[in-house]
Amino acid sequence: MNYIILIFQSTHRTLLAEKVLLGHGIKFDIIPTPKEITSDCGMAIRINPSLTNKGMVISILNDSKIDFNLYEKWMQ
Amino acid sequence: MKTVDAKGKLCPLPLIMTKKALNEIADNETLEILIDNETSMKNVTRFLADHGMNAHVEKKGNVFQLLVNKTGVVPESAAVGEYCEVENPIKSNLVIAFQRNRLGEGAEELGNILIKAFVNTLPEVTLKPKTLIFLNSGIFLALKDSLVLDSLKKMEENGVEVLVCGTCLDYYKKKEDLGVGKISNMYDILERLTKANSVVYP
């Protein structure tokens, strides 16, 4: 399945995004940033598009003024 | 020089033959072991190293020649079977013991996010653990409202044993909220920990 991967500018921004999305009852996973996206030891948010509406996540993050980069990655 | 010809033999035979030959030679005598597959060569090398002997390995065509001086003692009780299993991910005997619901020392919010990334990556690692153990506040990771519940369930479906400390569930009054694994006790948990080849404490 193609998962949505969201990358933030720092660990602190990732923590903030996690808090905001949890506050909205959004379902997602915290994962280490996939190595093919960046070799930094960073944290990312993984969204299963069949469980969570991608557009809703994007608008929540935009409303909270949290910048992010969005990737799609095939994972088992 | 005594020679063990383990060509064509599969684990644990090269280990058994090596162990037997070592017990038949004198201290400081050299033993030659011939093996024709790399996995067995690594298993025997590791077995020797764990008993204080460094083998000199040379590849001659398709055959590995191991030369070792008997500088260590291999007790009769030394279990050779364990040295076969590490190469096989399904039968690995790695145990991960979660003693709290965070990863490492330091800032709490960082520890909280790190443990999620740790658990969510576990289904992807090559060497699958045999058992996951949850103790003290570690039990919160295995509750129904845990944010890593899906990953833990996936591991359990793939044959990884998940044990959760019953005393701890009782203490935190969370017995009803267990979302994955089976309630266990100190006897079973200590059995798993003491029999493990290695234990990871996140």
GROMACS .gro file of C-alpha atoms in nm, chain B:
model
  202
   77MET     CA    1   4.754  -3.196   1.340
   78LYS     CA    2   4.404  -3.332   1.375
   79THR     CA    3   4.156  -3.255   1.100
   80VAL     CA    4   3.778  -3.232   1.116
   81ASP     CA    5   3.629  -3.278   0.772
   82ALA     CA    6   3.284  -3.121   0.792
   83LYS     CA    7   3.241  -3.070   0.418
   84GLY     CA    8   2.883  -3.140   0.312
   85LYS     CA    9   2.765  -3.135   0.673
   86LEU     CA   10   2.495  -2.895   0.786
   87CYS     CA   11   2.459  -2.725   1.121
   88PRO     CA   12   2.483  -2.843   1.396
   89LEU     CA   13   2.708  -3.129   1.272
   90PRO     CA   14   3.021  -2.917   1.208
   91LEU     CA   15   2.982  -2.775   1.560
   92ILE     CA   16   2.940  -3.117   1.719
   93MET     CA   17   3.240  -3.253   1.529
   94THR     CA   18   3.452  -2.953   1.626
   95LYS     CA   19   3.355  -2.979   1.990
   96LYS     CA   20   3.435  -3.351   1.997
   97ALA     CA   21   3.772  -3.305   1.828
   98LEU     CA   22   3.871  -3.026   2.065
   99ASN     CA   23   3.812  -3.255   2.358
  100GLU     CA   24   4.038  -3.518   2.203
  101ILE     CA   25   4.345  -3.300   2.146
  102ALA     CA   26   4.596  -3.156   2.393
  103ASP     CA   27   4.617  -2.794   2.501
  104ASN     CA   28   4.783  -2.568   2.242
  105GLU     CA   29   4.758  -2.837   1.977
  106THR     CA   30   4.626  -2.712   1.641
  107LEU     CA   31   4.300  -2.835   1.496
  108GLU     CA   32   4.210  -2.802   1.131
  109ILE     CA   33   3.842  -2.780   1.037
  110LEU     CA   34   3.724  -2.800   0.675
  111ILE     CA   35   3.379  -2.659   0.593
  112ASP     CA   36   3.220  -2.591   0.255
  113ASN     CA   37   2.951  -2.340   0.342
  114GLU     CA   38   2.986  -1.993   0.477
  115THR     CA   39   2.705  -2.010   0.732
  116SER     CA   40   2.857  -2.313   0.905
  117MET     CA   41   3.201  -2.150   0.893
  118LYS     CA   42   3.061  -1.841   1.069
  119ASN     CA   43   2.875  -2.054   1.322
  120VAL     CA   44   3.186  -2.254   1.409
  121THR     CA   45   3.402  -1.939   1.425
  122ARG     CA   46   3.154  -1.779   1.662
  123PHE     CA   47   3.134  -2.093   1.874
  124LEU     CA   48   3.515  -2.100   1.904
  125ALA     CA   49   3.536  -1.728   1.983
  126ASP     CA   50   3.278  -1.764   2.260
  127HIS     CA   51   3.502  -2.030   2.414
  128GLY     CA   52   3.815  -1.816   2.397
  129MET     CA   53   3.965  -1.942   2.070
  130ASN     CA   54   4.027  -1.737   1.760
  131ALA     CA   55   4.022  -1.937   1.440
  132HIS     CA   56   4.235  -1.844   1.143
  133VAL     CA   57   4.011  -1.877   0.838
  134GLU     CA   58   4.132  -1.919   0.484
  135LYS     CA   59   3.921  -1.987   0.177
  136LYS     CA   60   4.068  -2.247  -0.053
  137GLY     CA   61   3.847  -2.288  -0.357
  138ASN     CA   62   3.505  -2.379  -0.225
  139VAL     CA   63   3.635  -2.490   0.111
  140PHE     CA   64   3.699  -2.285   0.422
  141GLN     CA   65   3.998  -2.401   0.622
  142LEU     CA   66   3.983  -2.305   0.987
  143LEU     CA   67   4.296  -2.341   1.197
  144VAL     CA   68   4.262  -2.307   1.570
  145ASN     CA   69   4.494  -2.360   1.864
  146LYS     CA   70   4.327  -2.521   2.160
  147THR     CA   71   4.368  -2.236   2.403
  148GLY     CA   72   4.026  -2.258   2.561
  149VAL     CA   73   3.806  -2.516   2.721
  150VAL     CA   74   3.478  -2.634   2.573
  151PRO     CA   75   3.270  -2.783   2.852
  152GLU     CA   76   3.070  -3.096   2.784
  153SER     CA   77   2.757  -2.891   2.857
  154ALA     CA   78   2.829  -2.630   2.586
  155ALA     CA   79   2.511  -2.606   2.378
  156VAL     CA   80   2.601  -2.617   2.008
  157GLY     CA   81   2.243  -2.592   1.882
  158GLU     CA   82   2.218  -2.226   1.976
  159TYR     CA   83   2.494  -2.140   1.731
  160CYS     CA   84   2.286  -2.263   1.439
  161GLU     CA   85   1.984  -2.054   1.510
  162VAL     CA   86   2.117  -1.702   1.479
  163GLU     CA   87   2.140  -1.720   1.100
  164ASN     CA   88   1.776  -1.814   1.080
  165PRO     CA   89   1.559  -1.507   1.146
  166ILE     CA   90   1.246  -1.706   1.230
  167LYS     CA   91   1.418  -1.902   1.504
  168SER     CA   92   1.628  -1.619   1.646
  169ASN     CA   93   1.626  -1.595   2.019
  170LEU     CA   94   1.627  -1.221   2.059
  171VAL     CA   95   1.411  -1.077   2.335
  172ILE     CA   96   1.310  -0.712   2.364
  173ALA     CA   97   1.213  -0.606   2.714
  174PHE     CA   98   1.022  -0.279   2.741
  175GLN     CA   99   1.069  -0.161   3.100
  176ARG     CA  100   0.893   0.169   3.050
  177ASN     CA  101   0.679   0.345   2.792
  178ARG     CA  102   0.962   0.567   2.669
  179LEU     CA  103   1.295   0.521   2.492
  180GLY     CA  104   1.614   0.618   2.669
  181GLU     CA  105   1.689   0.881   2.931
  182GLY     CA  106   1.620   1.251   2.884
  183ALA     CA  107   1.328   1.467   2.778
  184GLU     CA  108   0.999   1.288   2.830
  185GLU     CA  109   0.832   1.405   2.508
  186LEU     CA  110   1.136   1.298   2.307
  187GLY     CA  111   1.138   0.956   2.475
  188ASN     CA  112   0.767   0.921   2.394
  189ILE     CA  113   0.815   0.986   2.024
  190LEU     CA  114   1.130   0.772   2.000
  191ILE     CA  115   0.960   0.465   2.144
  192LYS     CA  116   0.682   0.497   1.885
  193ALA     CA  117   0.933   0.509   1.602
  194PHE     CA  118   1.119   0.215   1.758
  195VAL     CA  119   0.811  -0.007   1.783
  196ASN     CA  120   0.673   0.095   1.442
  197THR     CA  121   1.004  -0.004   1.281
  198LEU     CA  122   1.024  -0.341   1.454
  199PRO     CA  123   0.809  -0.525   1.194
  200GLU     CA  124   1.064  -0.423   0.929
  201VAL     CA  125   1.389  -0.536   1.093
  202THR     CA  126   1.560  -0.841   0.944
  203LEU     CA  127   1.618  -1.031   1.264
  204LYS     CA  128   1.274  -1.077   1.414
  205PRO     CA  129   1.265  -1.094   1.790
  206LYS     CA  130   1.125  -1.410   1.943
  207THR     CA  131   0.957  -1.241   2.237
  208LEU     CA  132   0.852  -0.892   2.338
  209ILE     CA  133   0.814  -0.836   2.711
  210PHE     CA  134   0.632  -0.543   2.870
  211LEU     CA  135   0.708  -0.451   3.229
  212ASN     CA  136   0.621  -0.166   3.465
  213SER     CA  137   0.507   0.140   3.266
  214GLY     CA  138   0.608  -0.049   2.950
  215ILE     CA  139   0.263  -0.213   2.970
  216PHE     CA  140   0.104   0.111   2.849
  217LEU     CA  141   0.246   0.034   2.504
  218ALA     CA  142   0.034  -0.282   2.490
  219LEU     CA  143  -0.298  -0.130   2.595
  220LYS     CA  144  -0.598  -0.080   2.366
  221ASP     CA  145  -0.541   0.296   2.340
  222SER     CA  146  -0.168   0.258   2.265
  223LEU     CA  147  -0.050   0.446   1.958
  224VAL     CA  148   0.175   0.154   1.863
  225LEU     CA  149  -0.089  -0.117   1.906
  226ASP     CA  150  -0.116  -0.192   1.532
  227SER     CA  151   0.257  -0.260   1.499
  228LEU     CA  152   0.256  -0.487   1.803
  229LYS     CA  153  -0.046  -0.679   1.671
  230LYS     CA  154   0.131  -0.721   1.339
  231MET     CA  155   0.434  -0.867   1.517
  232GLU     CA  156   0.213  -1.105   1.715
  233GLU     CA  157   0.035  -1.219   1.396
  234ASN     CA  158   0.377  -1.295   1.249
  235GLY     CA  159   0.458  -1.532   1.534
  236VAL     CA  160   0.635  -1.304   1.780
  237GLU     CA  161   0.540  -1.386   2.138
  238VAL     CA  162   0.411  -1.088   2.337
  239LEU     CA  163   0.418  -1.116   2.716
  240VAL     CA  164   0.275  -0.851   2.945
  241CYS     CA  165   0.350  -0.837   3.318
  242GLY     CA  166   0.030  -0.925   3.505
  243THR     CA  167   0.140  -0.763   3.831
  244CYS     CA  168   0.202  -0.439   3.643
  245LEU     CA  169  -0.139  -0.446   3.468
  246ASP     CA  170  -0.294  -0.505   3.808
  247TYR     CA  171  -0.097  -0.225   3.974
  248TYR     CA  172  -0.195   0.031   3.711
  249LYS     CA  173  -0.552  -0.114   3.707
  250LYS     CA  174  -0.530  -0.177   3.331
  251LYS     CA  175  -0.605  -0.550   3.310
  252GLU     CA  176  -0.929  -0.484   3.122
  253ASP     CA  177  -0.755  -0.257   2.872
  254LEU     CA  178  -0.493  -0.498   2.741
  255GLY     CA  179  -0.489  -0.476   2.361
  256VAL     CA  180  -0.223  -0.728   2.259
  257GLY     CA  181  -0.029  -1.023   2.397
  258LYS     CA  182  -0.093  -1.247   2.692
  259ILE     CA  183  -0.079  -1.173   3.061
  260SER     CA  184   0.231  -1.328   3.206
  261ASN     CA  185   0.422  -1.366   3.531
  262MET     CA  186   0.777  -1.335   3.657
  263TYR     CA  187   0.845  -1.709   3.608
  264ASP     CA  188   0.772  -1.703   3.236
  265ILE     CA  189   0.935  -1.364   3.187
  266LEU     CA  190   1.256  -1.473   3.360
  267GLU     CA  191   1.260  -1.794   3.156
  268ARG     CA  192   1.250  -1.591   2.834
  269LEU     CA  193   1.513  -1.343   2.954
  270THR     CA  194   1.758  -1.604   3.078
  271LYS     CA  195   1.722  -1.826   2.770
  272ALA     CA  196   1.760  -1.540   2.522
  273ASN     CA  197   2.073  -1.511   2.309
  274SER     CA  198   2.047  -1.138   2.352
  275VAL     CA  199   1.808  -0.899   2.523
  276VAL     CA  200   1.744  -0.545   2.406
  277TYR     CA  201   1.624  -0.293   2.663
  278PRO     CA  202   1.490   0.006   2.466
   0.00000   0.00000   0.00000
